[in-house]
mmCIF file of C-alpha atoms and ligand atoms in Angstrom:
data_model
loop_
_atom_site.group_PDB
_atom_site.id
_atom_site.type_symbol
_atom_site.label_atom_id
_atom_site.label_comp_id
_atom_site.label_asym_id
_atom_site.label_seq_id
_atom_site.Cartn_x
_atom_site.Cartn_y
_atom_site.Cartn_z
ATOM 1 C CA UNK O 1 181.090 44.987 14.412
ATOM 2 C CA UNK O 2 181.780 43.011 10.837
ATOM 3 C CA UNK O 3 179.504 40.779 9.266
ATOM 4 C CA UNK O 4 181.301 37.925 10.569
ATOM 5 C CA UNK O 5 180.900 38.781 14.450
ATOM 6 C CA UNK O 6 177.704 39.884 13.993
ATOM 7 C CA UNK O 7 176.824 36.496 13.028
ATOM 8 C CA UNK O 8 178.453 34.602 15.498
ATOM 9 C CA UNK O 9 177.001 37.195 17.938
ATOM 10 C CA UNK O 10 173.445 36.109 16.939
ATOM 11 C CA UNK O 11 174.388 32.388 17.229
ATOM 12 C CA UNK O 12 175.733 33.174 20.692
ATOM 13 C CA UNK O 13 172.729 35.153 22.095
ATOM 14 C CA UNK O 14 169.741 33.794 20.278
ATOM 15 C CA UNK O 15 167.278 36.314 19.276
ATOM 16 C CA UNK O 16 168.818 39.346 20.766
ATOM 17 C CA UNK O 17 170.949 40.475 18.254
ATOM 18 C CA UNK O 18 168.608 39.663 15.519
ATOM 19 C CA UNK O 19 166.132 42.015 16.996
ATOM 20 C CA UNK O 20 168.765 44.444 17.725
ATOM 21 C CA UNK O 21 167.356 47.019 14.963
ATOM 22 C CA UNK O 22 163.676 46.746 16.607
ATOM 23 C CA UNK O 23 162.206 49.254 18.433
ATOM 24 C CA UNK O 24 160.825 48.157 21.824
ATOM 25 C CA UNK O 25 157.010 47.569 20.922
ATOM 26 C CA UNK O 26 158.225 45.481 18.089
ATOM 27 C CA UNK O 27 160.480 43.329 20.667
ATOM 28 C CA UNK O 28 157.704 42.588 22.661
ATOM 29 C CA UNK O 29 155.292 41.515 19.887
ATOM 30 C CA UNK O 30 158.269 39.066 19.049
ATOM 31 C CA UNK O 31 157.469 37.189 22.089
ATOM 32 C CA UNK O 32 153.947 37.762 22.148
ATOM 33 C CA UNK O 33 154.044 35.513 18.877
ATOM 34 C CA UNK O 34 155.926 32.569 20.152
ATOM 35 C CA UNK O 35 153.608 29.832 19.867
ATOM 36 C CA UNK O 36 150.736 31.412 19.425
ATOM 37 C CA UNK O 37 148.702 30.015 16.281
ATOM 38 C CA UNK O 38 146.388 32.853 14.574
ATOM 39 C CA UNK O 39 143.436 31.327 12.693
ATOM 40 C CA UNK O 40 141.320 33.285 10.453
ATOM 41 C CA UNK O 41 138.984 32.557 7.913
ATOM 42 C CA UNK O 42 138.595 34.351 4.653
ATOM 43 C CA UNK O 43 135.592 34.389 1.810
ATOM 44 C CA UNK O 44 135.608 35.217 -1.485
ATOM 45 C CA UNK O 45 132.909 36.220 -4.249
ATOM 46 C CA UNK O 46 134.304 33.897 -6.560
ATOM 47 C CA UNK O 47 133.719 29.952 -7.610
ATOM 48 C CA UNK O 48 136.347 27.402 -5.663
ATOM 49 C CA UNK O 49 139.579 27.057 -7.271
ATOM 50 C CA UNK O 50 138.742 30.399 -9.862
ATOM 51 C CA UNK O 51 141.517 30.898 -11.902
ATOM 52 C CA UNK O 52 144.092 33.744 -11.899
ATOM 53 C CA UNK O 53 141.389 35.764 -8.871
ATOM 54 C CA UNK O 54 140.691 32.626 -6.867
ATOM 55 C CA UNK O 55 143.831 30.562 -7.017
ATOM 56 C CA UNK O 56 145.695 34.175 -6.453
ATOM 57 C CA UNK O 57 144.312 34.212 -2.821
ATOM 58 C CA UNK O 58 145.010 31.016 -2.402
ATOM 59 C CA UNK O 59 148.607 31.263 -2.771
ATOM 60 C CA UNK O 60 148.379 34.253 -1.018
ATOM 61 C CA UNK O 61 147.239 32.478 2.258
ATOM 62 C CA UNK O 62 150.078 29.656 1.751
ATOM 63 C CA UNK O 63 152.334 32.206 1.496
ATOM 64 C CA UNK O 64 151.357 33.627 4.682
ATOM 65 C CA UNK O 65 150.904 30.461 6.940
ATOM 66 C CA UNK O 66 155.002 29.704 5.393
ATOM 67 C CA UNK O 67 156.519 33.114 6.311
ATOM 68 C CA UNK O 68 154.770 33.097 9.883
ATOM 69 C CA UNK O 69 156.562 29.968 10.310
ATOM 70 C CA UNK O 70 152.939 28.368 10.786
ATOM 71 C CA UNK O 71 151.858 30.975 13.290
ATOM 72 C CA UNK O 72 149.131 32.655 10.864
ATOM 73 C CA UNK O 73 146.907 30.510 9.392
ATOM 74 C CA UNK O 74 144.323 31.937 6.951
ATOM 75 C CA UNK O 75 141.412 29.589 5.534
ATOM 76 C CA UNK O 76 139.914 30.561 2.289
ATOM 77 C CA UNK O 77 136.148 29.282 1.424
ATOM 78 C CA UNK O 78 135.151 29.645 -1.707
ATOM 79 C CA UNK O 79 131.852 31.999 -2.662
ATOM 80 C CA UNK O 80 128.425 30.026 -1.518
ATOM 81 C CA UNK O 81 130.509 27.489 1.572
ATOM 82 C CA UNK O 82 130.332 30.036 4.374
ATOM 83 C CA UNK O 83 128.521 33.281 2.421
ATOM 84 C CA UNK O 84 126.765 33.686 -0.552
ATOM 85 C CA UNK O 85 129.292 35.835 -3.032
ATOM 86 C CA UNK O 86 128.239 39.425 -2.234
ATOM 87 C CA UNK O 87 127.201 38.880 1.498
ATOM 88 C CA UNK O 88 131.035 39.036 2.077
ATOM 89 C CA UNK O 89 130.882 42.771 2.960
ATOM 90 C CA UNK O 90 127.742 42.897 5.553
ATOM 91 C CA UNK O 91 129.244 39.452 7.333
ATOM 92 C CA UNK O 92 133.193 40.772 7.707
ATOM 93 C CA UNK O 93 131.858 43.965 8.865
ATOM 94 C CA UNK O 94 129.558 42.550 11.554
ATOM 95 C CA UNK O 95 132.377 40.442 12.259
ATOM 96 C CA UNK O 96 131.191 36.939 11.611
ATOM 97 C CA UNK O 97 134.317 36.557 8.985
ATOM 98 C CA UNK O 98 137.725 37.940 9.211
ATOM 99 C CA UNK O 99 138.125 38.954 6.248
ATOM 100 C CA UNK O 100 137.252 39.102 2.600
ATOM 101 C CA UNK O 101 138.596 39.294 -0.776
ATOM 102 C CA UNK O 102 135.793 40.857 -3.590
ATOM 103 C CA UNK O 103 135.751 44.273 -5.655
ATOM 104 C CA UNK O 104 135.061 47.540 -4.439
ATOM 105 C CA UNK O 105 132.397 48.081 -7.324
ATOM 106 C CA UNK O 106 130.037 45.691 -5.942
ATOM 107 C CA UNK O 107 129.351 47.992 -2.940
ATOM 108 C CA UNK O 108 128.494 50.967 -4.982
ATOM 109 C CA UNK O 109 125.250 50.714 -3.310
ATOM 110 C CA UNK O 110 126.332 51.323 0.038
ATOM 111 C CA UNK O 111 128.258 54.005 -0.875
ATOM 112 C CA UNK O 112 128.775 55.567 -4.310
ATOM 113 C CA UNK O 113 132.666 56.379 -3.787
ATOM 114 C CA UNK O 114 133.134 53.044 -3.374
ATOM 115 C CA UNK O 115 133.057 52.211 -6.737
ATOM 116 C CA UNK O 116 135.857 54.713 -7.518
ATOM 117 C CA UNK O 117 138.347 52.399 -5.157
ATOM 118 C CA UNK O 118 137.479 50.092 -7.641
ATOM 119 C CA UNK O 119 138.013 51.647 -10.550
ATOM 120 C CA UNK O 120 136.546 54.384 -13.334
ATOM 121 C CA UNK O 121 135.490 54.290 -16.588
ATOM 122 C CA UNK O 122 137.958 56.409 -18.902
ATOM 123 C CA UNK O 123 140.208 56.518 -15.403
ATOM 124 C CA UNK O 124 143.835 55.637 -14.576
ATOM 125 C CA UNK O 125 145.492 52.535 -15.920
ATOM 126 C CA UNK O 126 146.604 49.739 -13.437
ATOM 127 C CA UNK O 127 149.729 50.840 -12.749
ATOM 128 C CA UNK O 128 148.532 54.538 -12.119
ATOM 129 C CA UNK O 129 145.808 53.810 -10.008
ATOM 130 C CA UNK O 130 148.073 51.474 -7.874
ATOM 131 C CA UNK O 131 150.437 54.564 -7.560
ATOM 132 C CA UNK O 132 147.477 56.417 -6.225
ATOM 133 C CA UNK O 133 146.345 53.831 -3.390
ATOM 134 C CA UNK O 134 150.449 54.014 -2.517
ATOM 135 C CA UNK O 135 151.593 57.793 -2.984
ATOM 136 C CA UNK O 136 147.981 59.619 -3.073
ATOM 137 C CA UNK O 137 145.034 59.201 -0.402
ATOM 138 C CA UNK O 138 143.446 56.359 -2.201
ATOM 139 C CA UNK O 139 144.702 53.990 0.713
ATOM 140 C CA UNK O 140 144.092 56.599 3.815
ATOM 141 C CA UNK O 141 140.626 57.435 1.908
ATOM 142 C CA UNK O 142 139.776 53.774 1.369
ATOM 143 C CA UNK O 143 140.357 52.983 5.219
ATOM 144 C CA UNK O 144 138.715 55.938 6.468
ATOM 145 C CA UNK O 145 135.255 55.448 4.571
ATOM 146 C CA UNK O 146 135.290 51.565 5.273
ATOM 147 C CA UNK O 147 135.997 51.905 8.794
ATOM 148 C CA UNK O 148 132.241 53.338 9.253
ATOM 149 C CA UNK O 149 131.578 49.707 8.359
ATOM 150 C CA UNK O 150 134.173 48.564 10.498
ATOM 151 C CA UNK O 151 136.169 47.092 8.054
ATOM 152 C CA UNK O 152 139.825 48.017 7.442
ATOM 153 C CA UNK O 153 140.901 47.033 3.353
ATOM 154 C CA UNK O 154 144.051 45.983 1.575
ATOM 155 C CA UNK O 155 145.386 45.657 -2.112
ATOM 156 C CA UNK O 156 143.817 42.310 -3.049
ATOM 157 C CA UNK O 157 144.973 42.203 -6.956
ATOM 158 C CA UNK O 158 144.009 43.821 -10.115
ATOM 159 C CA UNK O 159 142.274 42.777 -13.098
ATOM 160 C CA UNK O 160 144.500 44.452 -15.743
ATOM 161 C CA UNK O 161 142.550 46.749 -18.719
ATOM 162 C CA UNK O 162 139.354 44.524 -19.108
ATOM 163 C CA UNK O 163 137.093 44.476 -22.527
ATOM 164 C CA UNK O 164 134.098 46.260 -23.735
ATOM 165 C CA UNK O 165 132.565 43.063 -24.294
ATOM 166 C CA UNK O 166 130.733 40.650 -26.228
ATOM 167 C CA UNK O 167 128.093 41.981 -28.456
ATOM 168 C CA UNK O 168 125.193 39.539 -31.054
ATOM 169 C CA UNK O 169 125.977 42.429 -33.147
ATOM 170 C CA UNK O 170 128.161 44.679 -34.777
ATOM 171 C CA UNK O 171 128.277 48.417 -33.331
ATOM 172 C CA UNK O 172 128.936 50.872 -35.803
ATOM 173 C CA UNK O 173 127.204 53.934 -34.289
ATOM 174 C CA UNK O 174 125.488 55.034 -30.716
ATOM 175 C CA UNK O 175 122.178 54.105 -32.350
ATOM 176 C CA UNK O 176 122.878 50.421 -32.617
ATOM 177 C CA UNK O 177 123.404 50.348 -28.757
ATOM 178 C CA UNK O 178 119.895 51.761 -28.285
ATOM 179 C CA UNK O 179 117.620 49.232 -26.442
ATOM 180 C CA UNK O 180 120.474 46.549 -25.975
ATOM 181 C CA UNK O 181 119.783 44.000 -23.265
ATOM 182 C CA UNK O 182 123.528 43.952 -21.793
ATOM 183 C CA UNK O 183 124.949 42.538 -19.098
ATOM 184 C CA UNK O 184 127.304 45.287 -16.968
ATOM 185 C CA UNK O 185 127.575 46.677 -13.448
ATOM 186 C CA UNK O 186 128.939 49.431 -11.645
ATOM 187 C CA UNK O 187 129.834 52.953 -13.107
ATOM 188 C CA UNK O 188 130.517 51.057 -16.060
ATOM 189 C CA UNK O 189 127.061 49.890 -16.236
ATOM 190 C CA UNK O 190 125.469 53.361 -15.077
ATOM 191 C CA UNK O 191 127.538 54.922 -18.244
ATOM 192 C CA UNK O 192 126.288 52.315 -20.947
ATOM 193 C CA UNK O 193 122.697 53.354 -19.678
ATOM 194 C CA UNK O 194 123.370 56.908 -20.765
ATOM 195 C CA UNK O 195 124.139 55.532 -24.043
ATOM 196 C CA UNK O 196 120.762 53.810 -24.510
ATOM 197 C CA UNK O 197 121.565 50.303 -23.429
ATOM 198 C CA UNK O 198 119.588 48.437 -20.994
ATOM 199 C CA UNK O 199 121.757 47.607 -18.350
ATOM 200 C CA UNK O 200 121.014 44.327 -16.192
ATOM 201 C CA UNK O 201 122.978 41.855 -13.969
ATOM 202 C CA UNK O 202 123.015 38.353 -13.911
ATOM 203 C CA UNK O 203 124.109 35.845 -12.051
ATOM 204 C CA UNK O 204 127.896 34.769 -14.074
ATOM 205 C CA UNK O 205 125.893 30.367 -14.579
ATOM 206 C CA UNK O 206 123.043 32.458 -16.438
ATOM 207 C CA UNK O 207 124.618 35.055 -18.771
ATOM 208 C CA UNK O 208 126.153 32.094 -21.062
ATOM 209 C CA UNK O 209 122.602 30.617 -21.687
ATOM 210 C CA UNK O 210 120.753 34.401 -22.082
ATOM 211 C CA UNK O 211 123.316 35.520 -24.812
ATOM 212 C CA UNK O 212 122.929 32.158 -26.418
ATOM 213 C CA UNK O 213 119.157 32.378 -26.588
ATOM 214 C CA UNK O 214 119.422 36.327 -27.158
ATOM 215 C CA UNK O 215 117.560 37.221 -24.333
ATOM 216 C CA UNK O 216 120.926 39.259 -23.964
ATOM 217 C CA UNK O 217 121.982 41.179 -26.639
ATOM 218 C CA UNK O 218 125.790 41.853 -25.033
ATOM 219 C CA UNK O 219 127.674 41.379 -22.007
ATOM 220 C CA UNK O 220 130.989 41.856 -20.876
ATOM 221 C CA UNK O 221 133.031 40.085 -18.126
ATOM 222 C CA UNK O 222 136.951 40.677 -18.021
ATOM 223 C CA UNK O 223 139.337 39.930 -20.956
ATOM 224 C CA UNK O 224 140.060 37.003 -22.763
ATOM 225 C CA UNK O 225 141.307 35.276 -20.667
ATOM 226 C CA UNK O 226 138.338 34.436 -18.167
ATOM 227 C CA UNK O 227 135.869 35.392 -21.135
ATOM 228 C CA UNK O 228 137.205 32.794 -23.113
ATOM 229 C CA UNK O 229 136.432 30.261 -20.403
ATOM 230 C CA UNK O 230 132.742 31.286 -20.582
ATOM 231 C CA UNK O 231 132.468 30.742 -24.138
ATOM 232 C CA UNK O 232 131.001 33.880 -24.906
ATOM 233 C CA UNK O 233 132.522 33.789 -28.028
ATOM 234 C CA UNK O 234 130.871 30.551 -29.633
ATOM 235 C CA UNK O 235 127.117 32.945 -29.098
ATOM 236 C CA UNK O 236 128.395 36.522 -29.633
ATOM 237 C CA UNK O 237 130.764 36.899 -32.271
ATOM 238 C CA UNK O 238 131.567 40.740 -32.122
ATOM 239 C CA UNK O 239 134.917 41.604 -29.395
ATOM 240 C CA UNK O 240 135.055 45.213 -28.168
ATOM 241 C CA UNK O 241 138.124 46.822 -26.077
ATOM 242 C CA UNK O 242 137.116 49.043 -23.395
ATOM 243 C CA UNK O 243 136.987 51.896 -21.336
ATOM 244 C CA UNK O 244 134.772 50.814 -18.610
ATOM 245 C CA UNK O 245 136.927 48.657 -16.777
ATOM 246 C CA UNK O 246 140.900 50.412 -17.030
ATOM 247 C CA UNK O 247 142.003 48.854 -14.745
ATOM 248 C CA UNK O 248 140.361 47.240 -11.809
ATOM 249 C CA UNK O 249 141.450 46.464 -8.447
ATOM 250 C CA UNK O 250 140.099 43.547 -5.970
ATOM 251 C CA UNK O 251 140.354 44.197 -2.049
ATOM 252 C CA UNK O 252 141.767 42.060 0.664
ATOM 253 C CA UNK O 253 139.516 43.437 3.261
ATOM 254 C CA UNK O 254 139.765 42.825 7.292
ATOM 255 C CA UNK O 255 137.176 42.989 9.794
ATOM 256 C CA UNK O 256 138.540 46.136 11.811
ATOM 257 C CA UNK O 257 138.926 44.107 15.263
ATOM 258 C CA UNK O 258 140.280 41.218 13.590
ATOM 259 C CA UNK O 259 143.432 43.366 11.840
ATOM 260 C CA UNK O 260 143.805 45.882 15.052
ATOM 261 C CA UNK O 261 144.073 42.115 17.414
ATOM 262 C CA UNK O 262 146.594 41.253 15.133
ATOM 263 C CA UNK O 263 150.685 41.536 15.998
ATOM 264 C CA UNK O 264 152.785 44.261 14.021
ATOM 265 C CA UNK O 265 154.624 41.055 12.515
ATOM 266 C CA UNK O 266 151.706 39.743 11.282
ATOM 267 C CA UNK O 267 150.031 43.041 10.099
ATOM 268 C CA UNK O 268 153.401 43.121 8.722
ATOM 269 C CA UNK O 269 153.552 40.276 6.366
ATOM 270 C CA UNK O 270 149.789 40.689 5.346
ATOM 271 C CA UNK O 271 151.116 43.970 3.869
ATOM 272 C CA UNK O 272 153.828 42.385 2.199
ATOM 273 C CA UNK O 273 151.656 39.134 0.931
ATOM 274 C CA UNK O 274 148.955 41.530 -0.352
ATOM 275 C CA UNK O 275 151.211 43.393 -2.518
ATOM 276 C CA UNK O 276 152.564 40.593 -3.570
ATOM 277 C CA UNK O 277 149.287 39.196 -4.209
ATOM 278 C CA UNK O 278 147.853 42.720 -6.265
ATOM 279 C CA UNK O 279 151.169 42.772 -8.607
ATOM 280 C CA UNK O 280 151.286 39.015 -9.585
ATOM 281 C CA UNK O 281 147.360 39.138 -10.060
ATOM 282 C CA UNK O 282 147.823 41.817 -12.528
ATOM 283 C CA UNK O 283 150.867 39.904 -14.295
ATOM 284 C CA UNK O 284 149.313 36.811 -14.631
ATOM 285 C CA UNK O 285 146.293 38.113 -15.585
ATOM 286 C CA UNK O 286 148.298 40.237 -18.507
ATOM 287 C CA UNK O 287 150.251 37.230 -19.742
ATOM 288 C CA UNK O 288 146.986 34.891 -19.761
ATOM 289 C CA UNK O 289 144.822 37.448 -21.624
ATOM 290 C CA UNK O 290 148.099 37.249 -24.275
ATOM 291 C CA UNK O 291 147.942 33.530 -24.228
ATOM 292 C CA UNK O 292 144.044 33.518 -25.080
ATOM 293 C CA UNK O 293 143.997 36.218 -26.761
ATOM 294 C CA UNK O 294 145.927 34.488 -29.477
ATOM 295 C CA UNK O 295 143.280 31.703 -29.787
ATOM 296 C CA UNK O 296 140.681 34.062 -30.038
ATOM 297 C CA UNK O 297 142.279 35.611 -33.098
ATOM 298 C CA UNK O 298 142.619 32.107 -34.550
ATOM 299 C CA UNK O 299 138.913 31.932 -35.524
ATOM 300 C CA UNK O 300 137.897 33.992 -38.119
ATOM 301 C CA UNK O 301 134.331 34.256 -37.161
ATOM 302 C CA UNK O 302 135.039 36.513 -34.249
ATOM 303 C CA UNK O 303 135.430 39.743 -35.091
ATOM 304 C CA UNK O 304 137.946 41.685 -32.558
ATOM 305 C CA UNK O 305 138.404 45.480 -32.607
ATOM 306 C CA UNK O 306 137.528 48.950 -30.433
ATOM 307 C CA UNK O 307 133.865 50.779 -30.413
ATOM 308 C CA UNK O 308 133.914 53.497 -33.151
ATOM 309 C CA UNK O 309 134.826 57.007 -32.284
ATOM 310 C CA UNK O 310 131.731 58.248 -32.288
ATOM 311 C CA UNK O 311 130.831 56.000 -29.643
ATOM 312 C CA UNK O 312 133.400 56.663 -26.934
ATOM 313 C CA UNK O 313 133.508 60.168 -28.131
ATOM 314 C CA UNK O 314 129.765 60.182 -26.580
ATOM 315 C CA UNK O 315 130.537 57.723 -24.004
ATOM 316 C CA UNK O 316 133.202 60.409 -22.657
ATOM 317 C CA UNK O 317 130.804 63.310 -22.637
ATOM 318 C CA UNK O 318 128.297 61.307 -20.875
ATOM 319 C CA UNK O 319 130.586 59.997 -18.093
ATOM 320 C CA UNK O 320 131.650 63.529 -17.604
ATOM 321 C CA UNK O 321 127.891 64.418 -16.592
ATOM 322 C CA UNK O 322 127.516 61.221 -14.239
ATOM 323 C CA UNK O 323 130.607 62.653 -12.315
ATOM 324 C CA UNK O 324 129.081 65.918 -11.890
ATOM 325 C CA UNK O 325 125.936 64.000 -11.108
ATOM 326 C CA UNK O 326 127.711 61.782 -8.162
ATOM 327 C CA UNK O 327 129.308 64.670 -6.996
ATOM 328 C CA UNK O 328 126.934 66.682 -6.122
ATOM 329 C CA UNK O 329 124.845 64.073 -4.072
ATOM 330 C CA UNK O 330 127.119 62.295 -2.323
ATOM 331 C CA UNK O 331 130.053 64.731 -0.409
ATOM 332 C CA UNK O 332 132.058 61.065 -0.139
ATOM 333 C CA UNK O 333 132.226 60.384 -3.786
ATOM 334 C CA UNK O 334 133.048 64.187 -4.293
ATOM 335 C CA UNK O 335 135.821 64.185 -1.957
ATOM 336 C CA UNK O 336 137.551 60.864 -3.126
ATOM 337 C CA UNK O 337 136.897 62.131 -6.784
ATOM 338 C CA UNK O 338 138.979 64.753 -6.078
ATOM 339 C CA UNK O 339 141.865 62.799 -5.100
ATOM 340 C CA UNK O 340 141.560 60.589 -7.726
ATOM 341 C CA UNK O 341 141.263 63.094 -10.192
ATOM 342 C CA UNK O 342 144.194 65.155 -9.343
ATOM 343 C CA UNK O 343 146.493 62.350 -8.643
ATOM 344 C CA UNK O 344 145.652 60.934 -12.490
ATOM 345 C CA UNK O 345 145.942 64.457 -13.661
ATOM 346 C CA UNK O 346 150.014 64.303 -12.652
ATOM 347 C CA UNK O 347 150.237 61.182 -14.077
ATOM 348 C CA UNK O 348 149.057 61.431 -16.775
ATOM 349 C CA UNK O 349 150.910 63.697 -18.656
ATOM 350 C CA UNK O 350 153.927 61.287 -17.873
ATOM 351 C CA UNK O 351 151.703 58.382 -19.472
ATOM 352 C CA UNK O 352 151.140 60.074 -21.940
ATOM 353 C CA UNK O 353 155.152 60.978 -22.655
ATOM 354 C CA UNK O 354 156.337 57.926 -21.877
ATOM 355 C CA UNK O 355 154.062 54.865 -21.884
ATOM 356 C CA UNK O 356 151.183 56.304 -24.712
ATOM 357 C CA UNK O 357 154.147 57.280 -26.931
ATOM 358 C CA UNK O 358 156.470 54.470 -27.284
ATOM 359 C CA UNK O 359 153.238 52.511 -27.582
ATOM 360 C CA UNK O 360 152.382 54.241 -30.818
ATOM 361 C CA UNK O 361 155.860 53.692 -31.734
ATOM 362 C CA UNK O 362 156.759 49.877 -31.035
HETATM 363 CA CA1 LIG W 401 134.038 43.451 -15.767
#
């Protein structure tokens, strides 16, 4: 059979031929679509219409609803319409929403490990960490410990390398972190702790006002891009890089019995709209962190740079003893640790070749 008759073959017999490469379930979930209309609805933690993290999902239902031909139709609601912002998790998993799209590091509480889908201080970049949801366990491991909560998550985007943060002032040693009122969660937060800060969260409408008024000393939030937007940078006029925040990834995550009801097509193009949605997140996010990155460096009174040496030198030697901390209480964390940890330990040597060198070159 040549392209040509093959053609004309699928004109003559409708969708026989087209289906021709299907295996028999598949067929029958073909039909089992035909004018059906799938409706679910979809929270997020963040504000309506939040750039680069909001809009992203946004798209990514569009995108959906178009390649179903109209036969999947995902609602989004913004944090606070249906759900306050981090009552997503308890409401998909009871099944009162469909789905959710939020970061793993807000659920730390539930379970430690958790936070690791999310990302690690001093861990793998974005691009590595991806690799290790796709070719490790991180996907299979992800599934398995969120299907105790009945909850079944996807790739939902990625942050990109985020910043230290903003700080009132300068840090030139570990002692000048003692005491700080900063705001930071997850590991992140857990590791600043160790270095003498005073770790807090706030809700993102307060932090502006409490840096301004210097009832908080430092916070950070993502990179310049969605800092910028904040205005940290008119109260807090010292800019750190990171190590707290690598790399971060958001989740896409389904209510268990709301993914398993679904057909294989339409588990099928969820798959491919969430990695579509997790690599243009992390793109966009890249070239907009350029973009205001750029205006940041315009004013002089903000001083840009990395925490001194002797700071992440310590910061490193502490997060090595909140590891073996975690591990040893909770056999979850230990378990995914592993994973994660030998997965970046391939990696990274080819990082370090390839990416880390030509870096130091360019
Ligand atoms: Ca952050």
């Amino acid at each position: 059979l040549n392209r040509r008759d093959f053609l004309k073959g699928g004109v003559a017999v409708g969708g026989a031929v087209a289906i021709s490469g299907c295996t028999s379930s598949e067929v029958e979930s073909v039909n089992i679509n035909r004018g059906k209309k799938v409706r679910l609805r979809l929270a997020t933690s963040w504000p309506d219409s939040f750039p680069i993290m909001g809009t992203g999902v946004e798209r990514f239902a569009r995108r959906v609803e178009v390649i179903s031909g109209g036969s999947l139709i995902i609602k989004v609601y913004p944090k606070n319409r249906l759900v306050p912002p981090l009552a997503v998790f308890d409401t998909t998993s009871i099944g009162q929403l469909d789905i959710f799209h939020s970061g793993p590091y807000y659920w730390k509480g539930k379970n430690s490990a958790f936070s690791i889908f999310g990302g690690v201080p001093f861990g793998m970049t974005p691009d590595e960490s991806v690799g290790w949801f796709r070719n490790g366990d991180g996907l299979e491991l992800w599934r398995e410990l969120y299907g105790k909560h009945n909850l079944y998550p996807l790739l939902g985007g990625n942050t990109g390398p985020q910043m230290g943060g903003w700080f009132r002032k300068a840090i030139n040693r570990v002692e000048d972190l003692d005491g700080l009122k900063m705001r930071i969660p997850g590991l992140a937060g857990e590791l600043f702790s160790r270095l003498g800060v005073n770790s807090v969260l706030l809700p993102a409408g307060e932090i502006f006002m409490a840096l301004e008024r210097g009832t908080l000393d430092a916070t950070e939030w993502v990179g310049p891009a969605l800092d910028k937007r904040m205005g940290f940078h008119k109260v807090a006029k010292h800019y750190y890089s990171g190590w707290n925040e690598p790399g971060s990834i958001l989740e896409l995550t389904f209510n268990k019995s709301s993914w398993e009801n679904l057909s294989s097509e339409h588990k099928e193009i969820i798959e491919v709209a969430s990695n579509e949605l997790h690599s243009e997140m992390s793109q966009n996010f890249h070239y907009e962190n350029g973009l205001a990155l750029q205006e940041l460096q315009k004013d002089s009174s903000i001083k840009i740079g990395s925490f001194p040496d002797e700071v992440t030198k310590k910061a490193k030697s502490e997060f090595d003893k909140l590891i073996d901390r975690l591990t040893s209480e909770n056999s979850d964390f230990r378990r995914v640790w592993d994973s994660y940890s030998s997965y970046q330990s391939v990696v990274r040597q080819w990082t370090d070749l390839s990416v880390k060198s030509y870096l130091n070159e360019r």
